[in-house]
mmCIF file of C-alpha atoms and ligand atoms in Angstrom:
data_model
loop_
_atom_site.group_PDB
_atom_site.id
_atom_site.type_symbol
_atom_site.label_atom_id
_atom_site.label_comp_id
_atom_site.label_asym_id
_atom_site.label_seq_id
_atom_site.Cartn_x
_atom_site.Cartn_y
_atom_site.Cartn_z
ATOM 1 C CA MET A 1 0.005 0.002 0.140
ATOM 2 C CA ILE A 2 1.167 3.629 -0.915
ATOM 3 C CA LEU A 3 0.484 6.213 1.979
ATOM 4 C CA GLU A 4 0.920 9.750 1.634
ATOM 5 C CA GLN A 5 -0.132 12.010 4.743
ATOM 6 C CA ILE A 6 -0.591 15.792 4.099
ATOM 7 C CA ALA A 7 -0.954 17.937 6.738
ATOM 8 C CA THR A 8 -2.803 21.420 6.659
ATOM 9 C CA GLY A 9 -2.301 23.103 10.106
ATOM 10 C CA GLY A 10 -3.820 20.438 12.165
ATOM 11 C CA CYS A 11 -6.027 18.645 9.572
ATOM 12 C CA GLN A 12 -4.546 15.736 8.011
ATOM 13 C CA SER A 13 -5.362 14.046 4.829
ATOM 14 C CA TYR A 14 -4.350 10.738 3.409
ATOM 15 C CA LEU A 15 -3.550 9.418 -0.188
ATOM 16 C CA ILE A 16 -3.693 5.683 -0.287
ATOM 17 C CA GLY A 17 -3.090 3.733 -3.350
ATOM 18 C CA CYS A 18 -2.639 0.140 -4.470
ATOM 19 C CA GLU A 19 0.785 -0.262 -6.093
ATOM 20 C CA ASP A 20 -0.102 -3.307 -8.283
ATOM 21 C CA THR A 21 -3.151 -1.552 -9.828
ATOM 22 C CA SER A 22 -2.223 2.419 -9.354
ATOM 23 C CA THR A 23 -5.798 2.897 -7.861
ATOM 24 C CA ALA A 24 -6.030 5.450 -5.184
ATOM 25 C CA ALA A 25 -8.384 7.139 -2.615
ATOM 26 C CA LEU A 26 -8.108 10.478 -1.258
ATOM 27 C CA ILE A 27 -9.220 10.561 2.482
ATOM 28 C CA ASP A 28 -10.367 13.877 3.768
ATOM 29 C CA PRO A 29 -8.928 16.354 1.508
ATOM 30 C CA GLU A 30 -8.658 20.077 2.417
ATOM 31 C CA ILE A 31 -9.581 22.830 -0.312
ATOM 32 C CA SER A 32 -5.954 24.665 -0.247
ATOM 33 C CA GLN A 33 -4.168 21.517 -0.946
ATOM 34 C CA ILE A 34 -5.871 20.269 -4.341
ATOM 35 C CA ASP A 35 -2.579 20.797 -6.372
ATOM 36 C CA HIS A 36 -0.492 19.253 -3.922
ATOM 37 C CA TYR A 37 -2.855 16.157 -3.793
ATOM 38 C CA LEU A 38 -2.781 15.870 -7.816
ATOM 39 C CA ALA A 39 0.825 16.584 -7.927
ATOM 40 C CA LEU A 40 1.503 13.829 -5.167
ATOM 41 C CA ALA A 41 -0.488 11.430 -7.076
ATOM 42 C CA ALA A 42 1.222 11.907 -10.177
ATOM 43 C CA ARG A 43 4.641 11.614 -8.528
ATOM 44 C CA ASP A 44 3.457 8.110 -6.969
ATOM 45 C CA GLY A 45 1.925 7.041 -10.258
ATOM 46 C CA LEU A 46 -1.535 7.064 -8.816
ATOM 47 C CA ARG A 47 -4.789 7.514 -10.250
ATOM 48 C CA ILE A 48 -7.267 8.826 -7.638
ATOM 49 C CA ARG A 49 -10.741 7.069 -8.053
ATOM 50 C CA TYR A 50 -12.689 8.142 -4.640
ATOM 51 C CA LEU A 51 -12.834 11.348 -2.843
ATOM 52 C CA ILE A 52 -13.717 10.461 0.854
ATOM 53 C CA ASP A 53 -14.941 12.479 3.998
ATOM 54 C CA THR A 54 -14.823 10.780 6.960
ATOM 55 C CA HIS A 55 -17.540 12.885 8.225
ATOM 56 C CA THR A 56 -19.146 16.556 7.815
ATOM 57 C CA HIS A 57 -16.284 18.599 8.773
ATOM 58 C CA ALA A 58 -17.029 21.689 10.739
ATOM 59 C CA ASP A 59 -13.232 22.857 10.989
ATOM 60 C CA HIS A 60 -11.958 22.998 7.553
ATOM 61 C CA PHE A 61 -13.234 23.229 4.009
ATOM 62 C CA SER A 62 -13.411 19.710 2.172
ATOM 63 C CA ALA A 63 -12.032 19.738 -1.520
ATOM 64 C CA THR A 64 -13.951 16.470 -2.411
ATOM 65 C CA ARG A 65 -16.632 18.216 -4.255
ATOM 66 C CA GLN A 66 -14.272 20.281 -6.195
ATOM 67 C CA LEU A 67 -11.883 17.350 -6.984
ATOM 68 C CA ALA A 68 -14.774 15.513 -8.100
ATOM 69 C CA ARG A 69 -15.679 17.663 -10.827
ATOM 70 C CA LYS A 70 -12.098 17.906 -11.835
ATOM 71 C CA LEU A 71 -11.347 14.329 -11.953
ATOM 72 C CA ALA A 72 -14.781 13.028 -12.453
ATOM 73 C CA VAL A 73 -14.837 10.493 -9.655
ATOM 74 C CA PRO A 74 -17.228 9.915 -6.973
ATOM 75 C CA VAL A 75 -17.505 11.687 -3.533
ATOM 76 C CA VAL A 76 -17.991 9.083 -0.920
ATOM 77 C CA MET A 77 -19.465 9.806 2.541
ATOM 78 C CA TYR A 78 -21.426 7.941 5.162
ATOM 79 C CA ARG A 79 -24.989 7.268 3.987
ATOM 80 C CA THR A 80 -26.835 9.672 6.015
ATOM 81 C CA SER A 81 -24.159 12.560 5.467
ATOM 82 C CA ALA A 82 -26.357 15.962 4.781
ATOM 83 C CA ALA A 83 -24.202 16.934 1.482
ATOM 84 C CA PRO A 84 -26.439 16.700 -1.515
ATOM 85 C CA PHE A 85 -23.619 16.335 -3.766
ATOM 86 C CA VAL A 86 -22.392 12.894 -2.589
ATOM 87 C CA ASP A 87 -22.335 10.351 -5.322
ATOM 88 C CA MET A 88 -21.662 7.214 -3.417
ATOM 89 C CA ARG A 89 -23.220 6.766 -0.192
ATOM 90 C CA ILE A 90 -21.746 4.078 1.934
ATOM 91 C CA GLY A 91 -22.974 2.176 4.835
ATOM 92 C CA ASP A 92 -21.610 0.077 7.886
ATOM 93 C CA GLY A 93 -19.673 -3.339 6.912
ATOM 94 C CA GLU A 94 -19.070 -2.105 3.352
ATOM 95 C CA MET A 95 -16.017 -1.933 1.336
ATOM 96 C CA LEU A 96 -14.552 -0.122 -1.496
ATOM 97 C CA MET A 97 -12.157 -2.002 -3.953
ATOM 98 C CA LEU A 98 -8.980 -0.187 -4.160
ATOM 99 C CA GLY A 99 -7.302 -2.376 -6.796
ATOM 100 C CA ARG A 100 -6.307 -5.288 -4.553
ATOM 101 C CA LEU A 101 -6.919 -3.400 -1.569
ATOM 102 C CA ARG A 102 -10.186 -3.395 0.583
ATOM 103 C CA LEU A 103 -11.232 -0.388 2.223
ATOM 104 C CA GLN A 104 -13.982 -1.391 4.777
ATOM 105 C CA VAL A 105 -16.230 1.277 6.585
ATOM 106 C CA MET A 106 -17.171 1.212 10.124
ATOM 107 C CA HIS A 107 -19.830 3.529 11.128
ATOM 108 C CA THR A 108 -18.600 5.483 13.936
ATOM 109 C CA PRO A 109 -21.279 8.160 15.319
ATOM 110 C CA GLY A 110 -20.611 10.507 18.229
ATOM 111 C CA HIS A 111 -18.360 13.297 16.930
ATOM 112 C CA THR A 112 -20.821 13.693 14.109
ATOM 113 C CA SER A 113 -23.690 11.459 13.020
ATOM 114 C CA ASP A 114 -22.123 10.595 10.098
ATOM 115 C CA SER A 115 -18.786 9.708 11.081
ATOM 116 C CA MET A 116 -17.084 6.673 9.550
ATOM 117 C CA CYS A 117 -13.779 4.966 10.028
ATOM 118 C CA LEU A 118 -12.041 3.127 7.521
ATOM 119 C CA GLN A 119 -9.603 0.262 7.759
ATOM 120 C CA ILE A 120 -7.350 -0.989 5.332
ATOM 121 C CA GLU A 121 -4.839 -3.523 5.637
ATOM 122 C CA GLY A 122 -3.040 -2.856 8.799
ATOM 123 C CA SER A 123 -4.199 0.669 9.216
ATOM 124 C CA VAL A 124 -7.418 2.322 10.295
ATOM 125 C CA PHE A 125 -8.387 5.902 9.248
ATOM 126 C CA THR A 126 -10.387 6.925 12.158
ATOM 127 C CA GLY A 127 -11.744 10.452 11.112
ATOM 128 C CA ASP A 128 -12.479 12.614 14.133
ATOM 129 C CA THR A 129 -13.766 9.545 16.163
ATOM 130 C CA LEU A 130 -10.263 8.721 17.444
ATOM 131 C CA LEU A 131 -7.253 11.180 17.367
ATOM 132 C CA ILE A 132 -3.710 10.409 18.759
ATOM 133 C CA GLY A 133 -4.252 11.145 22.730
ATOM 134 C CA GLY A 134 -7.871 12.582 22.186
ATOM 135 C CA THR A 135 -10.960 11.939 20.594
ATOM 136 C CA GLY A 136 -13.263 14.284 18.460
ATOM 137 C CA ARG A 137 -15.446 16.625 20.241
ATOM 138 C CA THR A 138 -19.254 16.090 20.474
ATOM 139 C CA ASP A 139 -20.333 19.377 20.796
ATOM 140 C CA LEU A 140 -20.646 20.547 17.478
ATOM 141 C CA PRO A 141 -23.807 20.011 15.117
ATOM 142 C CA SER A 142 -24.995 16.183 15.290
ATOM 143 C CA GLY A 143 -22.300 15.236 17.938
ATOM 144 C CA ASN A 144 -23.422 12.897 20.817
ATOM 145 C CA PRO A 145 -21.071 11.769 23.608
ATOM 146 C CA GLU A 146 -23.396 8.557 24.239
ATOM 147 C CA ALA A 147 -22.782 7.560 20.576
ATOM 148 C CA LEU A 148 -19.065 8.246 20.809
ATOM 149 C CA TYR A 149 -18.658 6.101 23.775
ATOM 150 C CA ASP A 150 -20.350 3.229 22.048
ATOM 151 C CA SER A 151 -18.432 3.942 18.924
ATOM 152 C CA LEU A 152 -15.261 3.732 20.669
ATOM 153 C CA PHE A 153 -15.504 0.985 23.326
ATOM 154 C CA GLN A 154 -17.881 -1.053 21.666
ATOM 155 C CA ARG A 155 -16.399 -1.147 18.175
ATOM 156 C CA LEU A 156 -13.084 0.742 17.251
ATOM 157 C CA LEU A 157 -11.188 -0.203 20.368
ATOM 158 C CA LYS A 158 -12.197 -3.712 19.901
ATOM 159 C CA LEU A 159 -10.320 -3.992 16.756
ATOM 160 C CA ASP A 160 -6.661 -5.672 16.687
ATOM 161 C CA PRO A 161 -4.448 -3.534 18.934
ATOM 162 C CA SER A 162 -1.763 -3.492 16.384
ATOM 163 C CA LEU A 163 -3.618 -1.544 13.681
ATOM 164 C CA ARG A 164 -1.971 1.923 12.949
ATOM 165 C CA VAL A 165 -4.184 4.694 13.745
ATOM 166 C CA PHE A 166 -4.571 7.841 11.512
ATOM 167 C CA PRO A 167 -6.710 10.291 12.449
ATOM 168 C CA ALA A 168 -8.200 13.347 11.023
ATOM 169 C CA HIS A 169 -6.367 15.914 12.937
ATOM 170 C CA ASP A 170 -3.408 16.140 14.908
ATOM 171 C CA TYR A 171 -2.009 19.519 16.156
ATOM 172 C CA LYS A 172 1.265 18.417 17.421
ATOM 173 C CA GLY A 173 2.862 17.017 14.282
ATOM 174 C CA ARG A 174 2.464 13.161 15.228
ATOM 175 C CA GLN A 175 1.593 11.071 12.256
ATOM 176 C CA SER A 176 0.156 7.973 13.573
ATOM 177 C CA SER A 177 -0.438 5.775 16.648
ATOM 178 C CA THR A 178 -2.050 2.145 17.337
ATOM 179 C CA ILE A 179 -5.177 0.946 18.554
ATOM 180 C CA GLY A 180 -3.184 -0.680 21.387
ATOM 181 C CA GLU A 181 -1.101 2.545 22.350
ATOM 182 C CA GLU A 182 -4.275 4.852 22.441
ATOM 183 C CA ILE A 183 -6.063 2.266 25.015
ATOM 184 C CA ALA A 184 -3.382 2.325 27.176
ATOM 185 C CA SER A 185 -2.367 6.169 27.066
ATOM 186 C CA ASN A 186 -4.826 8.320 25.332
ATOM 187 C CA PRO A 187 -6.411 10.146 28.424
ATOM 188 C CA ARG A 188 -9.855 10.324 27.212
ATOM 189 C CA LEU A 189 -10.108 6.560 27.018
ATOM 190 C CA GLN A 190 -9.217 6.080 30.681
ATOM 191 C CA LYS A 191 -12.972 6.859 31.605
ATOM 192 C CA ARG A 192 -14.205 3.411 30.780
ATOM 193 C CA ASP A 193 -17.456 3.759 32.290
ATOM 194 C CA ARG A 194 -20.114 5.172 30.061
ATOM 195 C CA ALA A 195 -21.696 7.751 32.421
ATOM 196 C CA ALA A 196 -17.909 9.087 33.397
ATOM 197 C CA PHE A 197 -17.134 9.478 29.788
ATOM 198 C CA VAL A 198 -20.464 11.237 28.744
ATOM 199 C CA ASP A 199 -19.838 13.638 31.904
ATOM 200 C CA MET A 200 -16.059 14.208 30.705
ATOM 201 C CA MET A 201 -17.257 15.120 27.119
ATOM 202 C CA ARG A 202 -19.959 17.243 28.122
ATOM 203 C CA GLU A 203 -17.787 19.260 30.367
ATOM 204 C CA LEU A 204 -14.769 19.976 28.068
ATOM 205 C CA ASN A 205 -16.224 23.327 27.312
ATOM 206 C CA LEU A 206 -14.232 24.058 24.042
ATOM 207 C CA SER A 207 -14.043 27.356 22.026
ATOM 208 C CA MET A 208 -15.910 27.119 18.851
ATOM 209 C CA PRO A 209 -13.567 26.345 15.875
ATOM 210 C CA THR A 210 -12.914 28.972 13.666
ATOM 211 C CA HIS A 211 -14.966 29.515 10.582
ATOM 212 C CA VAL A 212 -17.399 26.837 11.809
ATOM 213 C CA THR A 213 -20.574 28.267 10.313
ATOM 214 C CA GLU A 214 -18.819 28.662 6.958
ATOM 215 C CA ALA A 215 -17.128 25.323 6.844
ATOM 216 C CA LEU A 216 -20.552 23.763 7.867
ATOM 217 C CA ARG A 217 -22.346 25.792 4.914
ATOM 218 C CA THR A 218 -19.643 25.248 2.342
ATOM 219 C CA ASN A 219 -19.252 21.418 3.507
ATOM 220 C CA MET A 220 -23.093 20.462 3.607
ATOM 221 C CA SER A 221 -23.788 22.350 0.377
ATOM 222 C CA GLY A 222 -20.953 22.017 -1.945
ATOM 223 C CA GLY A 223 -21.012 25.888 -1.783
ATOM 224 C CA LYS A 224 -18.126 27.888 -2.220
ATOM 225 C CA SER A 225 -15.810 29.648 0.878
ATOM 226 C CA VAL A 226 -14.745 33.352 0.779
ATOM 227 C CA ALA A 227 -11.220 32.437 0.366
ATOM 228 C CA GLN A 228 -12.127 30.146 -2.606
ATOM 229 C CA LEU A 229 -13.955 32.813 -4.228
ATOM 230 C CA LEU A 230 -11.334 35.235 -3.879
ATOM 231 C CA ALA A 231 -8.642 32.710 -4.958
ATOM 232 C CA GLU A 232 -10.696 32.188 -7.952
ATOM 233 C CA ALA A 233 -11.090 35.700 -8.674
ATOM 234 C CA ALA A 234 -7.373 36.257 -8.066
ATOM 235 C CA ALA A 235 -6.499 33.673 -10.651
ATOM 236 C CA ARG A 236 -8.249 35.607 -13.372
ATOM 237 C CA VAL A 237 -6.833 38.929 -12.790
ATOM 238 C CA PRO A 238 -3.573 40.531 -13.382
ATOM 239 C CA PHE A 239 -2.384 43.109 -10.574
ATOM 240 C CA ILE A 240 -0.275 46.208 -10.244
ATOM 241 C CA SER A 241 1.791 47.106 -7.105
ATOM 242 C CA LEU A 242 0.792 50.256 -4.965
ATOM 243 C CA ALA A 243 4.629 51.739 -6.136
ATOM 244 C CA GLU A 244 3.559 51.035 -9.851
ATOM 245 C CA LEU A 245 0.277 52.701 -9.416
ATOM 246 C CA LYS A 246 2.051 55.736 -7.234
ATOM 247 C CA ALA A 247 4.401 56.255 -10.227
ATOM 248 C CA ARG A 248 1.895 56.338 -12.852
ATOM 249 C CA VAL A 249 -0.419 58.775 -10.972
ATOM 250 C CA GLU A 250 2.878 61.180 -10.274
ATOM 251 C CA ALA A 251 3.658 60.667 -14.034
ATOM 252 C CA GLY A 252 -0.025 61.915 -15.151
ATOM 253 C CA ASP A 253 -0.805 58.577 -16.728
ATOM 254 C CA GLN A 254 -3.980 59.454 -18.623
ATOM 255 C CA ASP A 255 -4.441 56.075 -20.058
ATOM 256 C CA LEU A 256 -5.374 54.338 -16.867
ATOM 257 C CA ILE A 257 -8.906 54.672 -15.373
ATOM 258 C CA VAL A 258 -8.414 53.987 -11.380
ATOM 259 C CA LEU A 259 -12.009 52.792 -10.355
ATOM 260 C CA ASP A 260 -12.339 53.054 -6.520
ATOM 261 C CA VAL A 261 -14.922 50.643 -5.597
ATOM 262 C CA ARG A 262 -15.475 51.359 -2.001
ATOM 263 C CA GLU A 263 -18.712 53.290 -0.714
ATOM 264 C CA ARG A 264 -18.851 56.966 -1.355
ATOM 265 C CA ASP A 265 -17.777 58.206 2.159
ATOM 266 C CA ALA A 266 -14.661 56.078 2.107
ATOM 267 C CA TYR A 267 -13.946 57.313 -1.140
ATOM 268 C CA GLU A 268 -14.471 61.100 -0.341
ATOM 269 C CA SER A 269 -12.621 60.820 3.014
ATOM 270 C CA GLY A 270 -9.500 59.983 0.492
ATOM 271 C CA HIS A 271 -8.746 58.266 -2.725
ATOM 272 C CA VAL A 272 -5.802 57.964 -5.273
ATOM 273 C CA PRO A 273 -5.803 61.282 -7.054
ATOM 274 C CA GLY A 274 -7.988 61.253 -10.202
ATOM 275 C CA ALA A 275 -9.649 58.019 -9.227
ATOM 276 C CA ARG A 276 -13.292 57.519 -10.249
ATOM 277 C CA LEU A 277 -15.924 56.184 -7.626
ATOM 278 C CA LEU A 278 -17.985 53.179 -8.628
ATOM 279 C CA PRO A 279 -19.031 51.127 -5.645
ATOM 280 C CA ARG A 280 -18.936 47.336 -5.766
ATOM 281 C CA GLY A 281 -22.486 46.946 -5.314
ATOM 282 C CA GLN A 282 -23.385 48.963 -8.240
ATOM 283 C CA ILE A 283 -20.831 47.838 -10.837
ATOM 284 C CA GLU A 284 -23.216 45.708 -12.925
ATOM 285 C CA LEU A 285 -25.930 48.164 -13.166
ATOM 286 C CA ARG A 286 -23.876 51.545 -13.663
ATOM 287 C CA VAL A 287 -21.139 50.156 -15.931
ATOM 288 C CA ASN A 288 -22.482 50.872 -19.167
ATOM 289 C CA GLN A 289 -22.927 54.584 -18.206
ATOM 290 C CA GLU A 290 -19.285 54.815 -16.248
ATOM 291 C CA LEU A 291 -17.200 52.815 -18.316
ATOM 292 C CA PRO A 292 -18.620 53.042 -21.929
ATOM 293 C CA ASP A 293 -15.163 52.281 -23.693
ATOM 294 C CA PRO A 294 -14.586 48.428 -22.857
ATOM 295 C CA THR A 295 -10.913 48.834 -24.470
ATOM 296 C CA ARG A 296 -9.698 51.020 -21.639
ATOM 297 C CA ARG A 297 -7.152 50.200 -19.225
ATOM 298 C CA ILE A 298 -8.936 50.140 -15.902
ATOM 299 C CA LEU A 299 -7.631 49.535 -12.337
ATOM 300 C CA THR A 300 -9.824 48.539 -9.398
ATOM 301 C CA CYS A 301 -8.757 49.520 -5.990
ATOM 302 C CA CYS A 302 -10.771 49.105 -2.709
ATOM 303 C CA GLU A 303 -9.779 49.162 1.149
ATOM 304 C CA LEU A 304 -7.902 45.882 1.659
ATOM 305 C CA GLY A 305 -7.619 44.443 -1.852
ATOM 306 C CA GLN A 306 -10.189 41.668 -1.758
ATOM 307 C CA VAL A 307 -13.472 43.504 -3.140
ATOM 308 C CA SER A 308 -11.235 45.051 -5.794
ATOM 309 C CA THR A 309 -9.994 41.782 -6.971
ATOM 310 C CA LEU A 310 -13.536 40.368 -7.168
ATOM 311 C CA ALA A 311 -14.578 43.548 -8.952
ATOM 312 C CA ALA A 312 -11.687 43.152 -11.484
ATOM 313 C CA ALA A 313 -12.668 39.495 -12.184
ATOM 314 C CA THR A 314 -16.474 40.753 -12.574
ATOM 315 C CA LEU A 315 -15.321 43.303 -15.064
ATOM 316 C CA ARG A 316 -13.206 40.899 -16.955
ATOM 317 C CA GLU A 317 -16.292 38.723 -17.132
ATOM 318 C CA MET A 318 -18.442 41.484 -18.214
ATOM 319 C CA GLY A 319 -15.959 42.136 -21.246
ATOM 320 C CA PHE A 320 -13.560 44.311 -19.987
ATOM 321 C CA PRO A 321 -10.330 42.598 -21.052
ATOM 322 C CA HIS A 322 -7.733 45.376 -19.970
ATOM 323 C CA VAL A 323 -8.933 45.480 -16.207
ATOM 324 C CA VAL A 324 -6.238 44.857 -13.526
ATOM 325 C CA ALA A 325 -6.496 44.805 -9.566
ATOM 326 C CA LEU A 326 -4.426 46.833 -6.956
ATOM 327 C CA ASP A 327 -2.063 44.521 -5.186
ATOM 328 C CA GLY A 328 -3.067 45.920 -1.876
ATOM 329 C CA GLY A 329 -5.586 48.459 -1.059
ATOM 330 C CA MET A 330 -6.341 52.058 0.185
ATOM 331 C CA LYS A 331 -5.212 51.102 3.964
ATOM 332 C CA ALA A 332 -1.644 50.135 2.578
ATOM 333 C CA TRP A 333 -1.817 53.285 0.364
ATOM 334 C CA ARG A 334 -2.287 55.739 3.139
ATOM 335 C CA ALA A 335 0.250 53.593 5.453
ATOM 336 C CA ALA A 336 2.761 54.248 2.806
ATOM 337 C CA ALA A 337 1.900 57.883 2.934
ATOM 338 C CA TYR A 338 0.994 58.166 -0.894
ATOM 339 C CA PRO A 339 -0.708 61.019 -2.356
ATOM 340 C CA LEU A 340 -4.334 61.249 -1.496
ATOM 341 C CA ASN A 341 -7.147 63.439 -2.748
ATOM 342 C CA SER A 342 -10.344 63.739 -0.621
ATOM 343 C CA GLY A 343 -14.000 65.037 -1.665
ATOM 344 C CA GLN A 344 -15.264 64.720 -5.239
ATOM 345 C CA GLU A 345 -12.920 64.555 -8.289
ATOM 346 C CA PRO A 346 -13.533 67.690 -10.211
HETATM 347 FE FE1 LIG B 1 -14.424 17.031 12.561
#
């Protein structure tokens, strides 16, 4: 078995493949690592056939849907998963064929109701059911400490103690453990009485993960995160630097239209000399009057450089092929003490 472990912060994903057939599956991929996974699969001579989420993630952005479109292979999740884009719903005791390998599903609710562990040869991919020295939390949507107790003590921990455990998270840079090591030393597993375990889980009082609502929204719907929208827009737009814009303003460049896409009050309190105002929210409806010549060179700017990137991508999509965005925004422009005009332009 070929095994690649890819860490993104504390999130772990796994590329597992059959050497004989070059067939592979990707477990718990994260959205920012798409190119990395594809490059690893190519380097190892693997073809990804399945994209698997061990559960509905609340703390990172899953790449399964985007990769499924790119590779034309199925997204696999436990059969009760809420995500409508799951192509292959799989149940307890069922298997995926990975060339000569068999990937066996064990339903282990508790962290979420749709959590599953995946056993293959001498390894088990435990999602957030069992972590190294910990367990998944049970206080997020569909979490249930009683169910987690049963999944751990009635099922997962009864597997062969020598099985290697590969969790969906590790925040301390550890790669794997074994079932036996976890039974012996995982602090959460020392409460072997059901009621004591449930009380311990209820009293953890953990802070919410960052982006929890956005992660659940995108992972459950297949929609896009804000970072994804920005990255996609940035990939379609050229940029120019603050210093380059300053040089062009000072040189009196008449070719370039600087389009400030902030709201009027922000614009009037200080803008790039000569900039025109067209707030982001009005671009589509006012562009025909404001920018009648689509062949002009236009530069969008905003406060931080993000809204202007989206605006530039929109304008390109609308048929302005010479639009660029400012790398940075007016906040950085002011910090650099570059020239400003206030009020309206003549
Ligand atoms: Fe999770």
